[in-house]
Coordinates of C-alpha atoms in Angstrom, one line a residue:
Chain A
M1 CA 33.7 38.0 11.3
T2 CA 34.6 34.7 9.3
Y3 CA 36.3 33.5 12.4
S4 CA 33.4 33.4 14.2
V5 CA 31.5 31.7 11.5
I6 CA 33.7 28.9 11.2
R7 CA 33.9 28.8 14.9
G8 CA 30.1 28.7 15.3
G9 CA 30.3 25.6 12.4
A10 CA 33.0 23.9 14.5
V11 CA 31.3 24.1 17.8
T12 CA 27.9 22.7 16.0
A13 CA 29.9 20.4 14.0
I14 CA 31.2 18.5 17.3
V15 CA 28.4 18.5 19.1
S16 CA 26.3 16.8 16.0
V17 CA 28.7 14.4 15.8
L18 CA 28.4 13.3 19.3
L19 CA 24.7 13.3 19.1
L20 CA 24.8 11.3 15.8
T21 CA 27.3 8.6 17.2
A22 CA 25.4 8.4 20.4
C23 CA 21.8 7.6 18.4
G24 CA 23.3 6.2 15.2
G25 CA 24.3 2.6 15.9
R26 CA 23.7 0.4 12.6
P27 CA 20.4 -2.0 12.9
D28 CA 22.2 -5.0 12.1
G29 CA 24.6 -4.9 14.9
A30 CA 22.9 -3.0 17.7
N31 CA 19.3 -5.0 17.7
A32 CA 20.6 -8.5 17.0
S33 CA 20.7 -10.6 19.7
A34 CA 23.2 -13.8 19.7
D35 CA 22.1 -16.9 21.0
P36 CA 24.5 -19.8 21.9
G37 CA 23.8 -21.6 18.5
G38 CA 24.8 -18.3 16.6
V39 CA 21.7 -17.7 15.7
R40 CA 20.7 -13.3 15.4
L41 CA 17.1 -12.5 15.8
V42 CA 15.9 -9.1 14.5
N43 CA 14.2 -8.6 17.8
P44 CA 16.0 -10.1 20.9
G45 CA 14.3 -12.7 22.4
K46 CA 11.8 -12.8 19.9
L47 CA 11.2 -15.0 16.9
T48 CA 9.7 -12.2 14.5
V49 CA 7.9 -14.0 11.5
C50 CA 6.2 -12.4 8.5
T51 CA 3.0 -13.5 7.1
N52 CA -0.1 -12.3 5.0
L53 CA -3.3 -12.8 6.7
P54 CA -5.6 -14.7 7.0
F55 CA -4.7 -17.7 5.2
E56 CA -6.5 -20.2 7.2
P57 CA -5.5 -23.2 8.3
F58 CA -2.1 -21.9 8.0
Q59 CA -2.4 -18.5 9.9
F60 CA -5.3 -16.5 10.6
N61 CA -6.9 -14.7 13.7
Q62 CA -9.0 -16.3 16.4
N63 CA -10.1 -14.6 19.3
G64 CA -7.5 -11.8 18.7
E65 CA -4.7 -14.3 18.6
V66 CA -2.9 -15.5 15.1
V67 CA -3.2 -19.0 15.1
G68 CA -2.4 -22.0 12.5
F69 CA -0.7 -24.6 11.1
D70 CA 2.3 -22.7 9.9
V71 CA 2.4 -20.5 13.5
D72 CA 2.5 -24.2 15.3
I73 CA 5.5 -25.2 13.0
V74 CA 7.5 -21.9 13.7
N75 CA 6.7 -22.2 17.4
L76 CA 8.8 -25.6 17.1
A77 CA 11.8 -23.5 16.2
A78 CA 10.9 -20.9 18.6
R79 CA 10.6 -23.7 21.4
K80 CA 14.0 -24.8 20.4
L81 CA 15.8 -21.1 20.3
G82 CA 13.8 -20.3 23.7
V83 CA 12.1 -17.2 22.6
T84 CA 8.5 -16.2 21.6
Q85 CA 7.0 -16.1 18.1
E86 CA 6.2 -12.8 17.3
I87 CA 3.8 -12.4 13.8
V88 CA 4.1 -9.4 11.5
N89 CA 1.0 -9.2 8.8
I90 CA 2.4 -7.6 5.9
D91 CA 2.0 -7.9 2.0
F92 CA 2.8 -11.0 -0.1
A93 CA 4.6 -9.1 -2.6
V94 CA 7.4 -8.4 0.1
I95 CA 7.5 -11.8 1.6
K96 CA 8.1 -13.4 -1.4
S97 CA 10.6 -10.6 -2.6
G98 CA 12.8 -11.4 0.1
A99 CA 12.2 -7.6 1.0
A100 CA 10.6 -8.0 4.5
L101 CA 13.5 -10.4 5.3
N102 CA 16.2 -8.5 4.1
S103 CA 15.1 -5.3 5.4
G104 CA 15.1 -6.7 9.0
K105 CA 11.4 -6.8 9.2
C106 CA 11.3 -10.4 10.4
D107 CA 13.7 -13.5 10.9
L108 CA 11.3 -16.2 9.2
A109 CA 8.6 -15.9 6.8
A110 CA 5.7 -18.5 7.1
A111 CA 2.8 -17.6 4.8
G112 CA 2.0 -21.1 3.3
M113 CA 4.7 -20.3 0.7
T114 CA 5.4 -22.8 -2.0
I115 CA 9.3 -23.2 -2.9
T116 CA 9.7 -22.1 -6.3
E117 CA 13.1 -22.0 -7.9
E118 CA 12.3 -18.1 -8.8
R119 CA 11.8 -17.4 -4.8
K120 CA 15.0 -19.4 -4.0
K121 CA 17.1 -16.4 -5.5
N122 CA 15.8 -14.4 -3.1
I123 CA 15.2 -16.4 0.2
D124 CA 16.4 -19.5 1.6
F125 CA 13.9 -22.0 2.5
S126 CA 13.6 -24.5 4.8
V127 CA 12.9 -28.0 4.0
P128 CA 9.1 -28.9 2.9
Y129 CA 7.1 -28.9 5.8
F130 CA 3.2 -29.1 3.7
D131 CA 2.2 -30.5 0.1
A132 CA -0.3 -28.3 -1.5
T133 CA -2.0 -27.8 -5.0
Q134 CA -3.9 -25.3 -6.5
A135 CA -7.7 -25.6 -6.8
L136 CA -10.5 -24.1 -8.5
M137 CA -13.6 -22.9 -6.3
A138 CA -17.1 -21.6 -7.5
K139 CA -20.2 -20.7 -6.7
K140 CA -22.9 -23.6 -6.7
G141 CA -24.4 -24.4 -10.0
S142 CA -21.8 -22.0 -11.8
G143 CA -22.2 -24.6 -14.3
I144 CA -18.1 -24.7 -15.1
T145 CA -16.0 -27.8 -14.5
S146 CA -12.7 -26.6 -15.4
L147 CA -10.6 -23.5 -16.4
D148 CA -11.6 -24.4 -20.0
D149 CA -15.3 -23.8 -19.2
A150 CA -14.4 -20.4 -17.6
R151 CA -12.2 -19.6 -20.8
A152 CA -15.2 -20.3 -22.8
K153 CA -17.4 -17.9 -21.0
K154 CA -17.8 -14.4 -22.3
G155 CA -16.8 -12.0 -19.6
F156 CA -16.2 -14.4 -16.9
K157 CA -13.6 -13.6 -14.3
I158 CA -11.0 -15.6 -12.3
G159 CA -9.9 -14.3 -9.0
V160 CA -6.2 -15.1 -7.3
L161 CA -4.2 -13.8 -4.6
A162 CA -1.5 -11.4 -5.9
G163 CA 2.0 -12.6 -6.1
T164 CA 1.2 -16.4 -5.5
T165 CA 1.8 -19.6 -7.5
G166 CA -1.9 -19.4 -8.1
L167 CA -1.4 -16.3 -10.1
D168 CA 1.3 -18.0 -12.1
Y169 CA -0.4 -20.9 -12.9
V170 CA -3.5 -19.1 -14.1
R171 CA -1.2 -17.2 -16.0
S172 CA 0.2 -19.6 -17.5
K173 CA -3.1 -21.2 -19.3
G174 CA -3.4 -17.8 -21.0
F175 CA -5.7 -15.9 -18.5
D176 CA -5.4 -12.4 -17.0
P177 CA -6.8 -13.0 -13.8
V178 CA -8.3 -10.4 -10.8
Q179 CA -5.7 -9.8 -8.3
F180 CA -6.6 -9.4 -4.7
A181 CA -3.9 -8.4 -1.9
D182 CA -5.3 -11.1 0.5
A183 CA -7.7 -14.1 0.7
N184 CA -10.3 -12.3 2.3
K185 CA -10.9 -10.0 -0.5
L186 CA -10.5 -12.9 -2.8
L187 CA -13.2 -14.9 -1.1
L188 CA -15.5 -11.8 -1.0
S189 CA -15.0 -11.0 -4.8
L190 CA -16.4 -14.6 -5.6
D191 CA -19.4 -13.6 -3.0
T192 CA -19.9 -10.4 -5.0
G193 CA -19.6 -11.9 -8.4
Q194 CA -16.7 -9.9 -9.1
T195 CA -15.1 -13.1 -10.3
G196 CA -16.9 -16.2 -11.3
A197 CA -14.2 -18.8 -10.0
I198 CA -11.1 -18.6 -7.9
V199 CA -7.8 -20.1 -7.8
Q200 CA -6.5 -20.7 -4.3
D201 CA -4.4 -23.5 -2.5
L202 CA -6.6 -26.6 -1.9
P203 CA -5.9 -26.7 1.8
V204 CA -7.1 -23.6 2.2
V205 CA -10.3 -23.8 -0.2
R206 CA -11.2 -27.3 2.0
T207 CA -10.8 -25.0 5.2
W208 CA -13.3 -22.8 3.8
L209 CA -15.8 -25.2 2.5
K210 CA -15.6 -27.0 5.7
K211 CA -17.6 -24.0 7.4
P212 CA -21.2 -24.2 6.8
D213 CA -21.9 -20.7 5.5
I214 CA -19.3 -20.8 2.9
G215 CA -19.6 -24.5 2.1
A216 CA -23.6 -23.9 1.4
K217 CA -22.9 -21.4 -1.5
F218 CA -19.5 -22.5 -2.9
E219 CA -18.0 -25.5 -4.3
L220 CA -14.6 -27.2 -5.3
I221 CA -14.3 -27.3 -9.0
A222 CA -11.3 -28.6 -9.7
N223 CA -7.9 -29.9 -8.2
F224 CA -5.2 -29.1 -10.6
H225 CA -2.3 -31.4 -9.0
T226 CA 0.3 -28.6 -9.2
G227 CA 2.4 -30.7 -6.8
E228 CA 3.6 -27.6 -4.5
H229 CA 5.7 -27.7 -1.5
Y230 CA 5.7 -24.9 1.2
G231 CA 8.7 -24.0 2.9
I232 CA 9.4 -21.5 5.8
G233 CA 11.4 -18.6 4.3
M234 CA 14.7 -17.1 6.0
K235 CA 17.0 -14.5 4.7
L236 CA 19.5 -15.5 2.0
G237 CA 22.4 -17.0 4.0
N238 CA 20.9 -17.3 7.4
A239 CA 22.3 -21.0 7.5
A240 CA 22.3 -20.7 11.4
L241 CA 18.5 -20.2 11.8
G242 CA 17.8 -22.5 8.6
K243 CA 19.3 -25.3 11.1
V244 CA 17.4 -24.4 13.9
V245 CA 14.3 -24.7 11.6
N246 CA 15.1 -27.4 9.5
E247 CA 16.0 -29.7 12.4
S248 CA 13.0 -28.7 14.1
I249 CA 10.7 -29.7 11.3
E250 CA 12.3 -33.0 11.1
A251 CA 12.3 -33.9 14.6
A252 CA 8.7 -33.4 14.5
M253 CA 8.2 -35.4 11.6
K254 CA 9.6 -38.1 13.7
D255 CA 8.4 -37.7 16.9
G256 CA 4.7 -37.5 15.8
A257 CA 4.3 -33.7 16.7
Y258 CA 4.1 -33.1 13.3
D259 CA 1.1 -35.6 13.3
A260 CA -0.4 -33.9 16.1
I261 CA -0.1 -30.3 14.5
Y262 CA -2.0 -31.8 11.2
K263 CA -4.4 -33.4 13.0
K264 CA -5.3 -30.3 15.1
W265 CA -5.7 -28.1 11.9
F266 CA -7.1 -30.9 9.4
D267 CA -8.9 -33.1 11.2
D268 CA -7.1 -36.0 10.0
A269 CA -3.8 -37.9 9.4
P270 CA -1.2 -36.7 7.0
P271 CA -1.1 -38.3 3.8
P272 CA 1.9 -40.9 3.5
A273 CA 3.4 -38.6 0.9
T274 CA 3.8 -35.7 3.2
T275 CA 7.2 -36.8 4.8
P276 CA 10.1 -35.5 2.5
Chain B
M1 CA 36.2 40.7 16.3
V2 CA 35.9 38.4 19.2
R3 CA 39.7 38.1 19.4
R4 CA 40.1 42.2 19.5
R5 CA 37.2 42.4 22.5
A6 CA 38.7 39.3 24.6
P7 CA 41.3 41.4 26.5
S8 CA 38.9 44.5 27.1
G9 CA 36.5 43.3 29.6
N10 CA 34.9 40.1 31.6
H11 CA 31.2 41.0 30.2
S12 CA 32.5 40.5 26.5
V13 CA 32.5 36.9 27.0
T14 CA 28.8 36.8 27.7
R15 CA 27.4 39.8 26.1
L16 CA 27.3 39.5 22.3
S17 CA 26.1 42.6 20.0
A18 CA 22.8 41.4 17.8
R19 CA 25.2 41.1 15.1
Q20 CA 27.2 38.8 16.6
R21 CA 24.3 36.7 17.7
R22 CA 23.2 36.8 14.4
Q23 CA 26.1 35.6 12.8
L24 CA 26.6 32.8 15.4
A25 CA 22.8 31.5 14.8
H26 CA 24.0 31.8 11.1
G27 CA 27.2 30.1 11.4
L28 CA 25.3 27.3 13.6
Q29 CA 22.3 26.6 11.1
Y30 CA 25.2 26.4 8.1
G31 CA 26.7 23.9 10.6
I32 CA 24.0 21.9 11.2
L33 CA 23.5 21.6 7.6
V34 CA 27.2 21.0 6.7
V35 CA 27.4 18.4 8.9
G36 CA 23.9 16.6 8.2
V37 CA 24.9 16.2 4.5
I38 CA 28.6 15.0 5.4
V39 CA 27.2 12.6 7.9
I40 CA 24.4 10.9 5.3
V41 CA 27.3 10.7 2.6
L42 CA 29.6 9.0 4.8
L43 CA 26.8 6.5 6.5
A44 CA 25.3 5.9 3.0
D45 CA 26.1 2.6 1.2
W46 CA 26.2 4.0 -2.2
D47 CA 26.8 0.7 -3.9
A48 CA 23.9 -0.6 -2.2
I49 CA 21.6 2.3 -3.0
R50 CA 22.6 2.3 -6.7
Q51 CA 21.9 -1.7 -6.7
S52 CA 18.5 -1.5 -4.8
F53 CA 16.9 1.8 -6.0
L54 CA 18.8 3.3 -9.2
N55 CA 19.1 -0.3 -11.1
T56 CA 18.6 0.7 -14.6
R57 CA 18.3 -2.5 -15.8
I58 CA 15.5 -3.6 -13.7
A59 CA 13.6 -0.1 -14.4
K60 CA 13.9 -0.8 -18.0
E61 CA 11.9 -4.3 -17.3
G62 CA 9.0 -2.1 -16.6
L63 CA 8.6 -0.5 -19.9
P64 CA 6.6 0.2 -21.7
Q65 CA 4.0 -1.0 -19.5
L66 CA 4.9 1.7 -17.2
F67 CA 3.2 4.4 -19.0
T68 CA 1.3 2.1 -21.6
V69 CA -0.5 0.6 -18.7
A70 CA -0.1 1.6 -15.3
L71 CA 0.3 5.3 -15.9
R72 CA -2.6 5.5 -18.3
N73 CA -5.0 3.1 -15.9
T74 CA -4.1 5.7 -13.2
L75 CA -5.0 8.6 -15.5
V76 CA -8.3 7.0 -16.4
Y77 CA -9.3 6.1 -12.5
T78 CA -8.3 9.9 -11.6
V79 CA -10.2 11.5 -14.4
T80 CA -13.2 9.3 -14.4
G81 CA -13.4 10.0 -10.6
Y82 CA -12.6 13.3 -10.7
A83 CA -15.5 14.0 -13.1
F84 CA -17.9 12.2 -11.1
G85 CA -16.7 13.8 -7.9
F86 CA -16.9 17.5 -9.8
T87 CA -21.0 16.8 -10.8
I88 CA -21.7 15.3 -7.2
G89 CA -19.5 17.8 -5.6
L90 CA -21.5 21.2 -7.2
A91 CA -24.9 19.6 -6.8
L92 CA -23.8 19.6 -2.9
A93 CA -22.6 22.8 -2.9
L94 CA -26.0 23.9 -4.4
M95 CA -27.5 21.8 -2.1
R96 CA -25.9 22.9 0.8
L97 CA -26.6 26.6 0.2
S98 CA -30.4 26.0 -0.7
S99 CA -33.1 27.6 1.1
V100 CA -35.0 24.2 1.4
G101 CA -34.0 23.0 4.8
P102 CA -33.7 19.1 4.3
Y103 CA -31.6 19.9 1.2
R104 CA -29.0 21.4 3.2
W105 CA -29.0 18.7 6.1
I106 CA -28.2 16.1 3.4
A107 CA -25.4 17.9 2.2
A108 CA -24.0 18.9 5.3
G109 CA -24.2 15.4 6.5
Y110 CA -22.7 13.9 3.1
I111 CA -20.0 16.4 3.2
E112 CA -19.1 15.5 7.0
I113 CA -19.5 11.6 6.3
F114 CA -17.2 11.7 3.6
R115 CA -14.4 14.0 4.3
G116 CA -14.3 12.0 7.8
L117 CA -13.6 8.7 6.2
P118 CA -10.4 7.4 5.1
A119 CA -10.4 6.8 1.2
L120 CA -9.5 3.2 1.7
V121 CA -12.2 2.2 4.3
I122 CA -14.9 3.6 1.5
F123 CA -12.7 1.4 -1.1
L124 CA -13.2 -1.7 1.1
M125 CA -17.5 -0.9 1.7
I126 CA -17.5 -0.7 -2.5
G127 CA -16.0 -4.1 -3.0
S128 CA -18.7 -5.6 -0.4
L129 CA -21.6 -3.5 -1.6
P130 CA -23.3 -6.1 -3.6
L131 CA -23.8 -8.4 -0.5
G132 CA -26.2 -5.7 1.0
F133 CA -27.4 -5.1 -2.8
P134 CA -27.9 -8.1 -4.4
G135 CA -27.6 -7.7 -8.4
F136 CA -25.6 -4.5 -7.7
Y137 CA -23.1 -4.1 -10.5
L138 CA -21.4 -1.0 -11.6
P139 CA -20.6 -0.5 -15.4
G140 CA -17.1 -1.1 -16.3
G141 CA -16.1 -3.4 -13.2
V142 CA -13.3 -2.4 -11.5
Y143 CA -13.3 1.0 -13.5
G144 CA -16.9 2.1 -12.2
M145 CA -16.0 1.0 -9.0
A146 CA -12.8 3.1 -8.7
C147 CA -14.9 6.2 -10.2
L148 CA -17.5 6.0 -7.7
G149 CA -14.9 5.1 -4.7
L150 CA -12.8 8.1 -6.1
G151 CA -15.9 10.5 -6.8
L152 CA -17.6 9.9 -3.5
V153 CA -14.4 11.0 -1.5
S154 CA -13.6 14.2 -4.0
A155 CA -17.2 15.1 -4.0
A156 CA -17.1 15.5 -0.5
Y157 CA -14.2 17.9 -0.7
M158 CA -14.8 19.8 -4.0
A159 CA -18.4 20.6 -2.4
E160 CA -16.9 22.6 0.3
T161 CA -14.5 24.2 -2.2
F162 CA -17.4 24.9 -4.7
R163 CA -19.5 26.7 -1.6
A164 CA -16.7 28.6 -0.5
G165 CA -16.2 29.8 -4.0
L166 CA -20.3 30.2 -4.4
Q167 CA -19.9 32.7 -1.4
A168 CA -16.7 34.5 -2.4
V169 CA -18.9 35.6 -5.5
P170 CA -19.9 39.4 -4.3
K171 CA -23.9 39.4 -3.1
G172 CA -24.3 42.7 -5.6
Q173 CA -24.0 40.2 -8.7
M174 CA -26.9 38.3 -7.6
E175 CA -28.8 41.1 -6.7
A176 CA -27.8 43.0 -10.1
A177 CA -28.8 39.8 -11.9
R178 CA -32.4 39.6 -10.0
S179 CA -33.1 43.2 -10.4
L180 CA -32.7 43.2 -14.3
G181 CA -35.1 40.3 -14.0
M182 CA -33.6 37.2 -13.9
P183 CA -35.1 34.4 -11.8
Y184 CA -32.9 33.1 -9.1
G185 CA -31.9 30.0 -11.1
R186 CA -30.9 31.6 -14.1
A187 CA -28.8 34.1 -12.4
M188 CA -27.3 31.4 -10.6
V189 CA -26.1 29.5 -14.0
S190 CA -25.1 32.5 -15.8
I191 CA -23.7 35.2 -13.3
V192 CA -22.5 33.4 -10.0
I193 CA -21.6 29.9 -10.9
P194 CA -19.1 31.1 -13.7
Q195 CA -17.7 33.4 -11.5
A196 CA -17.1 30.8 -8.9
F197 CA -15.7 28.4 -10.9
R198 CA -13.0 31.5 -11.9
I199 CA -12.0 31.3 -8.0
V200 CA -12.1 27.7 -7.3
I201 CA -9.9 26.9 -10.0
P202 CA -6.6 26.6 -7.9
P203 CA -8.3 24.5 -5.2
L204 CA -9.8 22.1 -7.8
T205 CA -6.5 21.8 -9.5
N206 CA -4.9 21.0 -6.0
E207 CA -7.9 18.4 -5.6
L208 CA -7.2 16.5 -8.7
V209 CA -3.4 16.0 -7.5
L210 CA -4.7 14.3 -4.1
L211 CA -7.3 12.3 -6.2
F212 CA -4.1 11.2 -8.8
K213 CA -2.5 10.1 -5.6
D214 CA -5.3 8.2 -4.2
S215 CA -6.3 6.1 -7.0
S216 CA -3.6 3.8 -5.7
L217 CA -6.0 2.4 -3.3
V218 CA -8.0 1.1 -6.3
L219 CA -5.4 -2.3 -5.8
F220 CA -7.5 -3.3 -3.0
L221 CA -10.6 -3.7 -5.3
G222 CA -8.7 -6.5 -7.3
V223 CA -7.2 -5.7 -10.6
T224 CA -6.0 -7.8 -13.5
S225 CA -2.7 -6.6 -14.7
S226 CA -4.2 -4.8 -17.7
Q227 CA -6.1 -2.6 -15.4
V228 CA -3.1 -2.3 -12.9
E229 CA -2.2 1.1 -11.4
L230 CA 1.0 2.8 -11.0
A231 CA 1.6 1.7 -7.1
K232 CA 0.5 -1.9 -7.4
F233 CA 2.7 -2.0 -10.7
G234 CA 5.7 -0.8 -8.9
N235 CA 4.9 -3.0 -5.9
D236 CA 4.7 -6.3 -8.2
Q237 CA 7.5 -5.5 -10.3
A238 CA 9.6 -5.0 -7.0
S239 CA 8.3 -8.4 -5.9
T240 CA 9.1 -10.2 -9.3
F241 CA 12.6 -8.7 -9.5
A242 CA 13.1 -8.4 -5.6
N243 CA 14.6 -4.9 -5.9
P244 CA 12.8 -2.1 -4.9
T245 CA 13.9 0.2 -8.0
P246 CA 10.5 -0.2 -9.6
I247 CA 8.5 1.7 -6.4
L248 CA 11.2 4.3 -7.1
V249 CA 10.2 4.3 -10.8
S250 CA 6.6 4.6 -9.9
G251 CA 7.2 7.2 -7.4
M252 CA 9.1 9.2 -10.2
T253 CA 6.0 9.1 -12.6
Y254 CA 3.3 10.2 -10.1
L255 CA 5.7 13.2 -9.8
L256 CA 6.0 13.8 -13.9
I257 CA 2.1 14.4 -13.3
T258 CA 1.9 16.1 -9.7
I259 CA 4.8 18.7 -10.2
P260 CA 3.5 20.0 -13.2
L261 CA 0.1 20.2 -12.0
G262 CA 0.7 21.9 -8.8
Y263 CA 3.1 24.2 -10.6
F264 CA 0.0 24.9 -13.0
A265 CA -2.1 25.7 -9.7
R266 CA 0.0 28.0 -8.5
R267 CA 0.3 29.7 -11.9
L268 CA -3.3 30.2 -11.8
E269 CA -3.4 31.3 -8.5
A270 CA -0.8 34.1 -9.4
S271 CA -2.5 35.1 -12.3
R272 CA -5.6 35.6 -10.3
E273 CA -3.9 37.9 -8.2
I274 CA -2.5 39.8 -11.2
G275 CA -6.3 39.9 -12.6
R276 CA -7.8 41.7 -9.8

């Protein structure tokens, strides 16, 4: 009896091991494809990019397609690699912690993401490709002109995007802001009165206010001149991909492709300080 | 056994006795289990698991806010939502059994709609309510919104539970009460509803467990750091420290409540069986 049990077990063991070895390839080895430059992509033939939608004009849905400034910037690198870009919409918290990159969800993170010392511990950044600051936006006639005015009003709530430098900035001024999971909900909170004002990246606020229905209701209150630079994020130590991204951005800044992208999304030429 | 039978005839190879078949099946099952465990143990990178999921240094960073803020808020959202859902649910159950047609239709319609909608959709709707109803304001801000959202969802489920409970009370109870001269309403409140409650306590406890988990959706309403609940707390901490341990810790904290509650519900169920 013991013998037959053991034999049964042995047969199962062999079968299971065969099955497991047949389908148990390790993801980092099996799925990655190598190109001549030594760049390994999580999905062969595609440059998979994590972002948090919408973040107009950097990435947003237009006629069922994700487009924007960041999308065009990453396309420069994709073209250089000879692959197409695929965009994954994901929580910003997972992007900035590096979890999305480390878990092999995507090759790059392009999400209008500011380069900070703290984030550099968890992700590698490309060269800066955009200058931004934080701005305060409120309903027209809100009566506030600064964060201090907001502080003086009792029950006045400031809204921010969760996990962003906007949150860090408002916190550093002693507020406990209401955090939203994406920019749509942030803007909605201002409309519904859940928040009295919101702090958001200036280029995003400017793009919002250019739209007639939003511009009619809200206004830019203040620019905080936080002096931030956006960078494309990638997994720590992914130097091969970093090199391609940096070279594609630097080349575009030299040959005018960058200016063309800038003009496409902001209707004007980049300020002279943009070139790093 | 197998060895002894092997030379006796050519049938023995294919034909196993019932007992042998059982032994073989048993052997196979144990074999699969053992191999599965061995494969997992061998494939797992235990250092990486410890570093990423069982990092005590990072787990400690969340204390004491994990309990004093996150768990507390989760409980507040759950209990207020449950109380609201309980009240509406009971009313709906009585409407469903009413002899007035429109009441039955309204209750049936409500139950069908709110049981059929994902809780997330309801939360997103609540965030936008003030757009359609200018001046709409819920007391308590996000606490009010969470109470409404969780209440609306759970009311539909609880209504069905209450209805089942009310219908499970033997008809003779109502008839006896009526024959004693009690009016219908009085008989309902004093005789039928208390007995129905006794019947529905276990399923209602399960509903509490479900609601406790659904409270994680509050993050989509936009919360300040003092209003944060367990799931967002864990996600934010994981993002800040670039380590998923806080997510595991949040999960364990949910279990601290849900496992005892589930046990309690089963105990109640068991004791009711004995009581019969």
